[in-house]
Short mmCIF file of C-alpha atoms in Angstrom, two decimals:
data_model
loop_
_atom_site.label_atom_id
_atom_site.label_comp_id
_atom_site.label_asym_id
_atom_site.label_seq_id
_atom_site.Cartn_x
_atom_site.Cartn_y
_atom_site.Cartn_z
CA UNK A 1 -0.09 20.29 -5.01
CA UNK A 2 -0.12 16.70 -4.39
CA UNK A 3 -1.55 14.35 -7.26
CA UNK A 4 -3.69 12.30 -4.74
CA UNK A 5 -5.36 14.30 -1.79
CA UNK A 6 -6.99 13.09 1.39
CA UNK A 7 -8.93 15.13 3.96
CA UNK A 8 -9.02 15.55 6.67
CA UNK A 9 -5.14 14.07 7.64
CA UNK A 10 -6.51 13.72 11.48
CA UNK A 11 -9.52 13.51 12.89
CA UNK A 12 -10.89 12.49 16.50
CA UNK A 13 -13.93 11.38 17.20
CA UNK A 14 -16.21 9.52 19.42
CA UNK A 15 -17.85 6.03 19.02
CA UNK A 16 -21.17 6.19 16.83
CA UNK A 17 -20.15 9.15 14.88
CA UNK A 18 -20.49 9.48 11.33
CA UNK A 19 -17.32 10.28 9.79
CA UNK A 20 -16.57 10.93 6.09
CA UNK A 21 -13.04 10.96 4.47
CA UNK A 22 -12.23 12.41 1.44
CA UNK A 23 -9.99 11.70 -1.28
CA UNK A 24 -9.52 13.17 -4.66
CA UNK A 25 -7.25 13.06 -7.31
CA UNK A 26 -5.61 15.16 -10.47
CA UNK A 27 -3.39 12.04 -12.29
CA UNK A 28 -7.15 11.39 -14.40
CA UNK A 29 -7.14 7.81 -13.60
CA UNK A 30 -9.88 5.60 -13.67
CA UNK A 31 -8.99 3.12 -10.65
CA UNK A 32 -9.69 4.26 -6.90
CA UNK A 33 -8.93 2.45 -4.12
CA UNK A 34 -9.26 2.61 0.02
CA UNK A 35 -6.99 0.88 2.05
CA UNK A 36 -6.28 0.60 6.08
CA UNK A 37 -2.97 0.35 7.50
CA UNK A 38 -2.51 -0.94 10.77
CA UNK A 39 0.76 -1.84 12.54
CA UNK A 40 1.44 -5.92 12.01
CA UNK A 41 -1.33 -6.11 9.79
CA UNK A 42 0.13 -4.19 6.19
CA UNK A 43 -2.12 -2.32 3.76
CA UNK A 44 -5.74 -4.00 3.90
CA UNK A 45 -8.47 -3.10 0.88
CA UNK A 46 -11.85 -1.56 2.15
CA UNK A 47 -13.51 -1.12 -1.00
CA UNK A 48 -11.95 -0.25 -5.09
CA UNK A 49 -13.64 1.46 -7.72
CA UNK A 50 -12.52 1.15 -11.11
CA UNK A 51 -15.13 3.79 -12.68
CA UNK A 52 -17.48 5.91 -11.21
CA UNK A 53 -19.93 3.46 -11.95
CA UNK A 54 -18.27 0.59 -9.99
CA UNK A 55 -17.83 -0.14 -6.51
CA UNK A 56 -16.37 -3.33 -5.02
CA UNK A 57 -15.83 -4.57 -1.70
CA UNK A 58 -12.52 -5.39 -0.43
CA UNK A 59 -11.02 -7.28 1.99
CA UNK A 60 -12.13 -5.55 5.28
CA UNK A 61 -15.50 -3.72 4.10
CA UNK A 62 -17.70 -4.49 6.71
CA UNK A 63 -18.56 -1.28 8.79
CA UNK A 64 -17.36 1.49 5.86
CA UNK A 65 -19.20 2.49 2.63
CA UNK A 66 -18.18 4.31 -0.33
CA UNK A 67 -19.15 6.65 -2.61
CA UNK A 68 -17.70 8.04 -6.24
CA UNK A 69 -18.79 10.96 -6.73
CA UNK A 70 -16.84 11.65 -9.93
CA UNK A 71 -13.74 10.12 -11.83
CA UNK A 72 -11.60 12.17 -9.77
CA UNK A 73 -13.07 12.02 -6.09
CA UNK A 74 -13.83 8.67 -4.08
CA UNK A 75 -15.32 8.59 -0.42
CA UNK A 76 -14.83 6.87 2.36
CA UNK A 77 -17.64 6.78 4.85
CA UNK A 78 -18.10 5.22 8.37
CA UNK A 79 -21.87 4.88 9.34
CA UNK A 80 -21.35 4.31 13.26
CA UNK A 81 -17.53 4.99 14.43
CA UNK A 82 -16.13 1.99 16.53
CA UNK A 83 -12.53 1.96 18.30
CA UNK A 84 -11.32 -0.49 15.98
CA UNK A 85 -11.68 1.55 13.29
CA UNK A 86 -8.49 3.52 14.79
CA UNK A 87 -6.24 3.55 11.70
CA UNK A 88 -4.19 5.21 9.07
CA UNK A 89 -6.47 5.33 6.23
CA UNK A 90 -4.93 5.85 2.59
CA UNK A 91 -6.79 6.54 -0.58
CA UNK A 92 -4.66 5.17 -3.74
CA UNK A 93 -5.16 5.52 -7.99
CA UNK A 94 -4.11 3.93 -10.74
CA UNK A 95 -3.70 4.33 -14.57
CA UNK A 96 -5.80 1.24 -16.39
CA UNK A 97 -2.65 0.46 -18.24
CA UNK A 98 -2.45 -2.22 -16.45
CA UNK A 99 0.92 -1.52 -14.72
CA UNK A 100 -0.18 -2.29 -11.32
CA UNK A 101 1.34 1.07 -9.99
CA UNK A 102 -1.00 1.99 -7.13
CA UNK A 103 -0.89 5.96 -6.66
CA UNK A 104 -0.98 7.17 -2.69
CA UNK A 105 -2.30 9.78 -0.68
CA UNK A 106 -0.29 11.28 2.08
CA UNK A 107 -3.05 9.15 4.36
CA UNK A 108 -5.84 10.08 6.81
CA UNK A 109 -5.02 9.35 10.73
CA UNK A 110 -8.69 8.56 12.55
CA UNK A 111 -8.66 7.77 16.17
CA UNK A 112 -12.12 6.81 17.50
CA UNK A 113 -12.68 7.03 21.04
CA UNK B 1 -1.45 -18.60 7.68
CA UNK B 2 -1.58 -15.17 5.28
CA UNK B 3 -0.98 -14.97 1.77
CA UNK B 4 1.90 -12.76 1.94
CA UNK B 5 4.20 -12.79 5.09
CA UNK B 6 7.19 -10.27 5.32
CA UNK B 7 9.41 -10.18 8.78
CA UNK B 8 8.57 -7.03 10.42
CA UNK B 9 11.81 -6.04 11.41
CA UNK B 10 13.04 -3.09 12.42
CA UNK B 11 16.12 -3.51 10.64
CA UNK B 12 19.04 -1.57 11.86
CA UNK B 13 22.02 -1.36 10.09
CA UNK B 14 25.38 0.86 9.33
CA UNK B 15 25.79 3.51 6.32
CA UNK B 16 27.29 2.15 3.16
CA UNK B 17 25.92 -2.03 4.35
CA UNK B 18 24.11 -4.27 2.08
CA UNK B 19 20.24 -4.38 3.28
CA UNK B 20 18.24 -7.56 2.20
CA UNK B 21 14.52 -7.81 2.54
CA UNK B 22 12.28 -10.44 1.74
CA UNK B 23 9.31 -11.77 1.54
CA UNK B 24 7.42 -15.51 1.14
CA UNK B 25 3.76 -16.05 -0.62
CA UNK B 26 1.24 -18.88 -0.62
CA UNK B 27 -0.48 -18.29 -3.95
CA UNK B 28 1.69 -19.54 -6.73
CA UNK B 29 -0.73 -17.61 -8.76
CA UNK B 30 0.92 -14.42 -7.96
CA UNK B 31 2.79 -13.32 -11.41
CA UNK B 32 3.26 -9.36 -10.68
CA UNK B 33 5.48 -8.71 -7.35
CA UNK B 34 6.17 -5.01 -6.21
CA UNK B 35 8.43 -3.33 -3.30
CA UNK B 36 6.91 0.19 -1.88
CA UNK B 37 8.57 2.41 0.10
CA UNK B 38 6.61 4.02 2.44
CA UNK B 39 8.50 7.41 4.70
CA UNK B 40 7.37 8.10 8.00
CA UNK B 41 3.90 10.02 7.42
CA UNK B 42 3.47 9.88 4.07
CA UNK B 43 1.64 6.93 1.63
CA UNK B 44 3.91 4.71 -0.03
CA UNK B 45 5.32 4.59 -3.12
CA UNK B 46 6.73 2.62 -6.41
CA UNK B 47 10.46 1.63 -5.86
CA UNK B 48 10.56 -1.59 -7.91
CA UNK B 49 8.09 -3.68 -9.71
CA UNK B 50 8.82 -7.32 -11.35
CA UNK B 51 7.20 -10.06 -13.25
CA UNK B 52 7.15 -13.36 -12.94
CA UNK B 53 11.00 -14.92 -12.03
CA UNK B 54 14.29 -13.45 -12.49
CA UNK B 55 15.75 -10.20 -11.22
CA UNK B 56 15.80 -6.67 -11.83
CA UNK B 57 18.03 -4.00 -11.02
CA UNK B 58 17.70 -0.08 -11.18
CA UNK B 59 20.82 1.84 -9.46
CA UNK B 60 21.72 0.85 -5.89
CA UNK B 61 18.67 -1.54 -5.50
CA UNK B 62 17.77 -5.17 -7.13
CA UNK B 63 14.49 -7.23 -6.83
CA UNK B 64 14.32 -10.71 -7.44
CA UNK B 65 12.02 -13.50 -7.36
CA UNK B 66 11.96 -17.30 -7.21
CA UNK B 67 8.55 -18.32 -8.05
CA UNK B 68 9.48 -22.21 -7.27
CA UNK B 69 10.50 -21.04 -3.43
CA UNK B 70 7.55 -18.46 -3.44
CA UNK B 71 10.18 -15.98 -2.33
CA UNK B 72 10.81 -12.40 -3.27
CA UNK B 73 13.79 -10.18 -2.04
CA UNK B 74 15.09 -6.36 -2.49
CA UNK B 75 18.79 -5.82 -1.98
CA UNK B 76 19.88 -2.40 -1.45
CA UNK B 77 23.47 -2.22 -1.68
CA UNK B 78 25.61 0.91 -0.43
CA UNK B 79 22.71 1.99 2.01
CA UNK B 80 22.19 5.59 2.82
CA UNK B 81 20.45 7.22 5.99
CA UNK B 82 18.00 8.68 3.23
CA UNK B 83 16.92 4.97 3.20
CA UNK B 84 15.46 4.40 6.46
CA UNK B 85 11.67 3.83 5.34
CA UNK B 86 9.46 1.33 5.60
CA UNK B 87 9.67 -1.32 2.77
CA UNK B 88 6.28 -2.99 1.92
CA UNK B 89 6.25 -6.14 -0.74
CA UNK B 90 3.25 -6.76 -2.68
CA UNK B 91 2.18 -8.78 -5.42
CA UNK B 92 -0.86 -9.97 -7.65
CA UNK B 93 -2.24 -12.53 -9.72
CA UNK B 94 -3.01 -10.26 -12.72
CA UNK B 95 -1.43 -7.23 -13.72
CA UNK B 96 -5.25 -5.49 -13.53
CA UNK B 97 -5.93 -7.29 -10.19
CA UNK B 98 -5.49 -6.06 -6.66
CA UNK B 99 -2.34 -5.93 -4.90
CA UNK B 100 -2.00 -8.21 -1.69
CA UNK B 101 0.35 -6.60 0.41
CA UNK B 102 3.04 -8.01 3.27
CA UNK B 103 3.10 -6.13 6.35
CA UNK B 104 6.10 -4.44 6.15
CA UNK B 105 9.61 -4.20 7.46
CA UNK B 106 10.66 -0.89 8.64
CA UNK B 107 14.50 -0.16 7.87
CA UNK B 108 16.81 2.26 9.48
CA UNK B 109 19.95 3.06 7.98
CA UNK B 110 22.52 4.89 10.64
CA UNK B 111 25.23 7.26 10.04
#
């Protein structure tokens, strides 16, 4: 099984839908992180959590919330689905050692129509 | 202008050719500096991870930085078709800080 898992991998749905995407995670790391990956734009940061009682805003957090449910599972919510919210969505870890090794998910693909 | 700007590519090059990726920064703050490698469909991942100046080599691929140009490169040397990924820099102030990442350049290594 993979250390970092996302669900769903895909998932279409329609503008003003509520969507939820899931990540969780068996390396027992602290750190939890959401990014967006668009083509020509890179990896952008939605929100990071570095324990379950700490949630920060990234880059590009407008329009998403998050929610850490426990050490090992972080959540990635989207109140009102727009079409530029069409991305590859990857949930990341890391250790608190410092090492700057980010962990990844295998990604979530949303399309919003 | 962004902080981190990496040329997108693709890069398309022969079996057994020397690849060289880069990438250029604004912050001269950045101390940590990373290359992922990210496979079509799947997150990326770890391949090299430096601090500050100087270069570093593990097997058939070498990072280096020059902090004073605000320029980071990857050589891969004796490419393989097993390669062809997506190569991502990305770098931080603070080893405990969050990674700004360059855009990517995908890479494909031919036969």
């Amino acid at each position: 099984d993979a250390d970092v898992t996302q669900t769903p991998r895909n998932r279409i749905t329609k503008t003003g839908k509520r969507i939820m995407l899931e990540c969780s995670q068996t390396k027992g790391h602290d750190r939890m992180y959401w990014y967006r990956q668009d083509p020509g734009l890179g990896l952008q940061l939605i929100y990071y959590s570095f324990d379950v009682k700490d949630i920060n805003k990234g880059e590009i957090s407008d329009g998403y919330s998050v929610s850490r449910q426990a050490q090992a599972k972080f959540s990635l919510s989207l109140e009102s689905a727009i079409p530029n919210q069409t991305a590859l969505y990857f949930c990341a870890t890391s250790a608190r050692d410092g090492s700057g090794e980010l962990f990844f998910g295998e990604g979530s693909r949303l399309t919003v129509l | 202008q962004k902080e981190v700007e990496q040329d997108p590519g693709p890069l398309s090059v022969p079996e057994g050719a020397i690849v060289s990726l880069n990438c250029t920064y604004s912050n001269s703050a950045f101390q940590y500096f990373m290359w992922y490698r990210q496979y079509s469909r799947k997150g990326p991942e770890l391949l090299m991870y430096t601090y500050s100046s100087g270069n570093k080599e593990d097997g058939r691929f070498t990072a280096q930085v020059d902090k004073s140009s605000k320029y980071i490169s990857l050589f891969i040397r004796d490419s393989q078709p097993s390669d062809s990924a997506t190569y991502l820099c990305a770098m931080s102030e603070g080893n405990t800080d969050k990674l700004i990442f360059g855009t990517g350049t995908r890479l494909q290594v031919f036969p």
